[in-house]
Amino acid sequence: MAIGLGALVVLAVIADWMKSRVLSKALGRVASEAEIALDKSFFDKNVLGRLAPIIPALVVYYGIVPALGMTRAEAEAGLAPGYLILFWTAVRRLTAAFIVLTLARTVSAFVGAFHHIYMRAYSESIARPIKGYVQVATLVIYVIAGVLMVATLLGRSPLVFLSGIGALAAVLMVVFRNTLVSFAASIQITSNDILRIGDWVEVPQVNANGTVVDIDLHTVRVQNWDKTISTIPTQRLIAESFKNWRGMSESGGRRIKRAILIDVNSVRFLDDDEIRELSRRERLRAHIGDRLDEVARSEPSGSGGDGNGTPEASQRTNLELFRAYVEGYLRAHPKTHQEMTLMVRQLAPGPHGAPIEIYCFSNDTEWLSYEAFQSKIFDHLFAILPEFGLRAFQERSGSDLPRRRDALAPVDGDPKSADSPSGVSD
């Protein structure tokens, strides 16, 4: 018996050496030389490496009977000594359970390799991620393997355990509640195309703002713009609202919506000489010439006036011409999306002046280019404001206070005090 068990151990060691040294390396070399992407995916996920331990397990499973010096019929009929029967039964059941576990790990690795191939070879994988389904399949595989292993170790039929699952359904629902809810959420996300890997999303409830880098069964991982990672439960993206910027990227236009605050004290009528001067400037003529012609046609010089003999047609404000200039400037710019909304409008004036809002779209949605275009627009507009006699509103800063105190200080012999600054220029 000792010789037989020793020989069985030696055979198991030789089988393990062959599977690790010969089989795995030989198949790996063949796949590497053939450069087959499918084989590489299976080797990357170590499918054969997980299957290989089944070889020494099979040697032990079928070799334990002759190693104990008896036949299978004697063992099954109970004709051998009791301690041998007990030892044979324990070894076979443990080996069979190990084989089931090995097969489950192999099938799980096979499913993982399939997912890897799907993600790499199919462009639809970004829009239709299947990682959640893969995780559910892996969970089902290990649950089935667990039932079979327990049945094998106890020497019972798996149907005995499966028939009792119905009575434990309530317990299973509680144990796997999060998994079931996450699985349902994953199905809704995938089927409705709510979220894809690479989408820019904003989830204010969890302070997440960045790019989706992974979608699995239970969580969605978002890499924020500060390079931190936010992990969001999948079901929260179904139960709560969030913003997905994918529509902006697919439309080809990114909105610019920003206002310049104009000091209302700088708004005034322009006389004919100022209008003619503006129209002579080559940089301005292309943008306001059509507008001036339209005004001249709609309001001839002889129709009406302002009470001082000035024709009404010439009563154009510098703010009106500035708005016309800005609109023409944007329409002529090559980076403005011409097929989307473009307008320059005046919002309700307030304590900080009259806001002139620029509402248009950039035809480049890339972040750096978009910000550069937006900055260039407002750099130009701030610089061109004095050409129209306009000023941007800006609140007083600390450096303005000493000058104001000097202006309000009482002068010797002046009956006015600092508390009565009337007549002092601002």
XYZ file of C-alpha atoms in Angstrom:
426
model
C 0.000 0.000 0.000
C 2.855 2.343 0.843
C 4.504 1.597 -2.494
C 1.231 2.187 -4.307
C 0.570 5.522 -2.579
C 4.173 6.596 -3.193
C 3.856 5.734 -6.860
C 0.589 7.707 -7.045
C 2.257 10.766 -5.513
C 5.163 10.491 -7.973
C 2.761 10.225 -10.918
C 0.813 13.267 -9.683
C 4.035 15.288 -9.368
C 5.149 14.244 -12.847
C 1.735 15.194 -14.257
C 1.933 18.593 -12.530
C 5.440 19.155 -13.918
C 4.307 18.223 -17.419
C 1.343 20.576 -17.337
C 3.405 23.514 -16.064
C 6.665 22.948 -17.912
C 5.675 21.244 -21.109
C 2.027 21.804 -21.979
C 1.634 25.466 -20.989
C 4.969 26.607 -22.451
C 4.517 24.652 -25.672
C 1.046 26.034 -26.292
C 2.205 29.539 -25.348
C 5.081 29.348 -27.810
C 2.773 28.141 -30.591
C 0.334 30.997 -29.931
C 3.150 33.553 -29.806
C 4.669 32.427 -33.096
C 1.293 32.205 -34.813
C 0.365 35.711 -33.551
C -3.290 34.755 -33.226
C -5.149 37.455 -31.317
C -7.743 34.983 -30.036
C -5.086 32.702 -28.548
C -3.268 35.659 -27.011
C -6.432 36.740 -25.242
C -6.875 33.280 -23.786
C -3.270 33.213 -22.651
C -3.536 36.708 -21.177
C -6.437 35.505 -19.030
C -4.536 32.260 -18.188
C -7.362 29.993 -19.333
C -5.071 27.008 -19.918
C -3.162 27.782 -16.728
C -6.342 27.420 -14.716
C -7.318 24.214 -16.508
C -3.896 22.573 -16.162
C -4.242 21.545 -12.447
C -7.002 19.159 -13.472
C -4.375 16.760 -14.900
C -2.749 15.738 -11.569
C -6.219 15.762 -9.956
C -7.457 13.219 -12.510
C -4.356 11.083 -11.854
C -5.196 11.018 -8.130
C -8.926 10.498 -8.768
C -8.454 7.406 -10.960
C -5.252 6.147 -9.366
C -6.290 6.007 -5.731
C -8.065 2.638 -6.117
C -5.068 0.643 -7.482
C -2.759 2.537 -5.110
C -4.698 1.086 -2.156
C -4.403 -2.413 -3.590
C -8.057 -3.009 -4.390
C -10.416 -2.819 -7.315
C -13.185 -0.331 -7.949
C -15.833 -3.065 -7.649
C -14.477 -4.077 -4.229
C -14.474 -0.481 -3.061
C -18.014 0.210 -4.236
C -19.314 -3.080 -2.839
C -17.675 -2.465 0.542
C -15.624 -5.676 0.436
C -12.409 -3.926 1.413
C -11.499 -2.984 4.991
C -13.479 -0.097 6.448
C -10.550 2.287 6.902
C -9.569 1.822 3.250
C -13.116 2.487 2.117
C -13.205 5.645 4.264
C -9.838 6.832 2.958
C -10.802 6.065 -0.666
C -14.117 7.891 -0.288
C -12.516 10.991 1.286
C -9.772 11.233 -1.364
C -12.171 10.784 -4.268
C -14.649 13.345 -2.938
C -11.954 15.929 -2.206
C -10.412 15.358 -5.624
C -13.800 15.585 -7.347
C -14.565 18.849 -5.516
C -11.166 20.203 -6.593
C -11.902 19.226 -10.203
C -15.251 21.073 -10.046
C -13.522 24.155 -8.632
C -10.854 23.972 -11.353
C -13.485 23.730 -14.067
C -15.369 26.706 -12.568
C -12.181 28.816 -12.511
C -11.446 27.791 -16.101
C -14.927 28.700 -17.342
C -14.688 32.006 -15.476
C -11.342 32.737 -17.151
C -12.862 31.776 -20.509
C -15.698 34.279 -19.977
C -13.127 36.908 -19.011
C -11.131 36.190 -22.174
C -14.281 36.527 -24.256
C -14.953 39.908 -22.647
C -11.373 40.961 -23.375
C -11.769 39.985 -27.042
C -15.100 41.816 -27.243
C -13.647 45.004 -25.768
C -10.628 44.935 -28.071
C -12.086 43.738 -31.355
C -15.517 45.387 -31.525
C -16.103 49.117 -31.672
C -19.618 48.592 -30.249
C -18.018 47.629 -26.917
C -17.798 51.313 -25.912
C -21.504 51.904 -26.482
C -22.528 48.418 -25.296
C -20.315 47.379 -22.368
C -20.939 43.833 -21.133
C -18.785 43.834 -18.022
C -21.863 43.695 -15.787
C -23.169 40.627 -17.635
C -19.740 38.999 -17.391
C -19.708 39.535 -13.630
C -23.194 38.074 -13.300
C -22.165 35.060 -15.396
C -19.086 34.587 -13.206
C -21.233 34.766 -10.070
C -23.648 32.153 -11.455
C -20.737 29.877 -12.392
C -19.311 29.962 -8.878
C -22.729 29.491 -7.264
C -23.319 26.367 -9.365
C -19.793 25.172 -8.607
C -20.388 25.721 -4.884
C -23.564 23.633 -4.967
C -21.816 20.843 -6.865
C -18.816 20.893 -4.507
C -21.001 20.664 -1.395
C -23.046 17.864 -2.983
C -19.860 16.008 -3.925
C -18.303 16.327 -0.464
C -21.517 15.103 1.209
C -22.117 12.377 -1.350
C -25.570 13.633 -2.221
C -27.249 14.483 -5.479
C -27.110 18.194 -6.442
C -30.862 18.056 -7.042
C -31.370 17.696 -3.287
C -29.776 21.102 -2.715
C -31.394 22.706 -5.753
C -34.836 21.636 -4.585
C -34.284 23.475 -1.320
C -33.353 26.757 -2.986
C -37.004 27.638 -3.444
C -37.492 27.691 0.315
C -34.442 29.927 0.685
C -35.527 32.360 -2.020
C -36.344 35.090 0.514
C -32.934 34.708 2.147
C -31.195 34.790 -1.221
C -33.106 37.924 -2.187
C -31.808 39.646 0.945
C -28.237 38.398 0.501
C -28.041 39.277 -3.190
C -30.287 42.337 -3.085
C -27.563 44.793 -4.104
C -26.364 42.456 -6.830
C -29.848 42.074 -8.299
C -30.528 45.822 -8.168
C -27.150 46.561 -9.756
C -27.776 43.969 -12.450
C -31.128 45.548 -13.308
C -29.479 48.990 -13.395
C -26.716 47.695 -15.684
C -29.317 46.307 -18.079
C -31.115 49.675 -18.210
C -27.868 51.595 -18.737
C -26.778 49.306 -21.569
C -30.122 48.831 -23.304
C -31.017 52.549 -23.193
C -27.482 53.689 -24.038
C -27.457 56.010 -21.033
C -23.749 55.790 -20.331
C -20.623 54.734 -22.198
C -16.981 54.412 -21.335
C -15.320 57.693 -22.266
C -18.385 59.882 -21.630
C -17.955 63.143 -19.745
C -20.485 63.144 -16.913
C -21.381 65.433 -14.026
C -22.937 63.857 -10.936
C -23.294 66.718 -8.431
C -24.743 64.452 -5.725
C -21.345 62.753 -5.311
C -19.151 65.645 -6.531
C -18.095 63.693 -9.619
C -17.147 65.558 -12.779
C -14.998 63.770 -15.324
C -14.677 60.863 -17.738
C -16.190 57.412 -17.269
C -13.328 54.898 -17.215
C -15.113 51.716 -16.156
C -18.647 50.327 -15.920
C -19.105 47.082 -14.018
C -21.914 45.312 -12.208
C -21.920 47.280 -8.963
C -20.082 50.527 -9.671
C -19.238 53.124 -12.296
C -15.775 54.652 -11.997
C -15.323 58.293 -13.035
C -11.922 59.934 -13.323
C -12.415 63.535 -12.287
C -10.544 66.398 -13.930
C -8.258 66.634 -10.894
C -7.262 62.994 -11.621
C -9.097 61.599 -8.597
C -11.412 58.612 -9.006
C -15.073 58.693 -7.960
C -16.817 55.345 -7.508
C -20.575 55.628 -8.000
C -23.043 52.769 -7.326
C -24.670 51.760 -10.593
C -28.206 52.005 -9.238
C -27.681 55.689 -8.291
C -27.257 56.598 -11.942
C -30.729 55.170 -12.590
C -32.438 56.507 -9.474
C -30.901 60.018 -9.624
C -30.258 62.525 -12.384
C -26.872 63.351 -13.848
C -25.536 65.283 -16.840
C -23.901 63.495 -19.769
C -21.947 65.727 -22.168
C -21.868 63.129 -24.949
C -24.579 64.993 -26.884
C -22.363 68.059 -27.015
C -19.451 66.074 -28.421
C -21.606 64.347 -31.024
C -23.272 67.601 -32.139
C -19.945 69.173 -33.064
C -20.675 72.442 -31.254
C -19.901 73.648 -27.735
C -21.813 76.573 -26.298
C -20.307 79.890 -25.310
C -22.567 81.884 -23.002
C -20.870 84.776 -21.268
C -21.666 88.428 -20.711
C -19.735 91.685 -20.617
C -20.984 94.226 -18.058
C -21.180 97.650 -19.710
C -21.072 100.798 -17.608
C -24.395 102.495 -18.447
C -22.812 105.929 -17.940
C -20.760 105.321 -21.080
C -23.794 104.605 -23.298
C -24.677 107.578 -25.506
C -25.866 108.607 -28.978
C -23.324 108.857 -31.757
C -23.321 111.860 -34.066
C -22.924 111.605 -37.821
C -19.204 112.261 -37.715
C -18.613 109.445 -35.256
C -20.693 107.041 -37.324
C -18.826 107.994 -40.467
C -15.545 107.608 -38.628
C -16.475 104.128 -37.482
C -17.649 103.171 -40.953
C -14.315 104.285 -42.469
C -12.309 101.938 -40.324
C -11.503 98.872 -42.383
C -11.739 96.572 -39.369
C -15.243 97.821 -38.552
C -16.642 98.499 -42.014
C -17.277 94.862 -42.874
C -19.247 94.329 -39.685
C -21.345 97.483 -39.329
C -21.621 98.718 -42.937
C -24.651 96.565 -43.725
C -26.275 97.610 -40.481
C -25.805 101.308 -41.229
C -27.155 100.896 -44.747
C -30.198 99.116 -43.356
C -30.778 101.947 -40.899
C -30.385 104.547 -43.633
C -32.915 102.788 -45.851
C -35.484 102.240 -43.116
C -35.132 105.746 -41.620
C -34.350 108.350 -44.263
C -32.651 111.494 -43.065
C -35.751 113.602 -43.547
C -38.057 111.545 -41.356
C -38.377 112.913 -37.910
C -35.716 113.958 -35.512
C -34.776 114.254 -31.887
C -36.037 117.803 -31.378
C -32.630 119.399 -31.995
C -32.610 119.130 -35.757
C -30.644 115.863 -35.713
C -32.132 113.290 -38.091
C -33.530 110.251 -36.342
C -31.565 107.935 -38.617
C -28.352 109.204 -37.078
C -29.559 108.577 -33.531
C -27.655 105.337 -33.146
C -26.180 104.501 -29.786
C -22.653 103.263 -29.394
C -24.023 100.198 -27.577
C -26.253 99.298 -30.546
C -23.345 99.515 -32.990
C -21.166 97.547 -30.589
C -23.735 94.732 -30.527
C -23.919 94.765 -34.333
C -20.137 94.673 -34.522
C -19.881 91.734 -32.092
C -22.455 89.726 -34.034
C -20.652 90.380 -37.311
C -17.323 89.530 -35.712
C -18.641 86.175 -34.505
C -20.276 85.326 -37.836
C -17.027 86.035 -39.654
C -14.874 84.014 -37.281
C -13.817 80.600 -38.706
C -14.200 78.822 -35.354
C -17.841 79.835 -34.864
C -20.403 77.127 -35.636
C -22.538 78.864 -38.248
C -25.404 76.347 -38.199
C -26.175 76.771 -34.508
C -27.736 79.628 -32.558
C -25.726 82.842 -32.629
C -26.931 86.033 -31.008
C -25.694 89.026 -29.052
C -28.374 90.185 -26.655
C -28.772 92.764 -23.907
C -29.951 91.396 -20.583
C -31.792 93.327 -17.895
C -29.567 96.063 -16.477
C -28.764 95.991 -12.802
C -26.518 97.532 -10.181
C -23.470 96.206 -12.022
C -24.326 97.717 -15.389
C -25.963 96.451 -18.561
C -24.946 92.878 -19.433
C -24.266 92.192 -23.126
C -24.394 88.428 -23.481
C -22.617 86.514 -26.241
C -24.480 83.311 -27.062
C -22.901 81.165 -29.759
C -21.259 77.793 -30.357
C -17.690 76.824 -31.099
C -17.170 74.270 -33.879
C -14.300 72.712 -31.891
C -15.504 70.799 -28.816
C -12.025 69.929 -27.565
C -11.544 71.589 -24.180
C -8.288 73.463 -24.776
C -9.310 74.753 -28.206
C -12.725 75.772 -26.899
C -11.289 77.737 -23.992
C -8.700 79.387 -26.251
C -11.421 80.482 -28.696
C -13.636 81.817 -25.913
C -10.753 83.739 -24.351
C -9.760 85.187 -27.714
C -13.296 86.501 -28.281
C -13.425 88.373 -24.980
C -9.831 89.589 -25.213
C -10.790 91.225 -28.475
C -14.071 92.638 -27.198
C -12.534 94.204 -24.104
C -9.876 95.816 -26.281
C -12.400 97.147 -28.839
C -14.772 98.713 -26.278
C -12.989 102.141 -26.234
C -13.386 102.348 -30.023
C -17.131 102.734 -29.382
C -16.727 104.998 -26.374
C -17.868 102.249 -23.994
C -16.476 101.148 -20.652
C -16.721 97.797 -18.929
C -18.173 97.974 -15.435
C -15.788 97.099 -12.628
C -16.330 97.466 -8.920
C -13.940 99.600 -6.944
C -10.904 97.895 -5.471
C -8.786 98.796 -2.462
C -6.411 100.891 -4.545
C -9.290 103.280 -5.364
C -10.035 104.133 -1.729
C -7.054 106.416 -0.887
C -7.712 108.474 -4.006
C -11.373 108.831 -3.027
C -10.472 109.895 0.511
C -8.159 112.581 -0.883
C -10.939 113.799 -3.141
C -13.392 113.985 -0.233
C -10.982 115.638 2.275
C -12.024 119.194 3.356
C -10.020 122.076 1.961
C -8.808 124.889 4.256
C -11.293 127.701 4.199
C -13.905 125.547 2.472
C -17.133 125.470 4.506
C -17.929 122.019 3.101
C -16.867 119.101 5.239
C -15.908 115.550 4.367
C -19.390 114.485 5.446
C -20.879 116.621 2.699
C -19.030 115.606 -0.475
C -21.487 117.258 -2.826
C -19.864 118.687 -5.884
C -16.818 116.417 -5.567
C -16.268 114.429 -8.741
C -16.384 110.671 -8.435
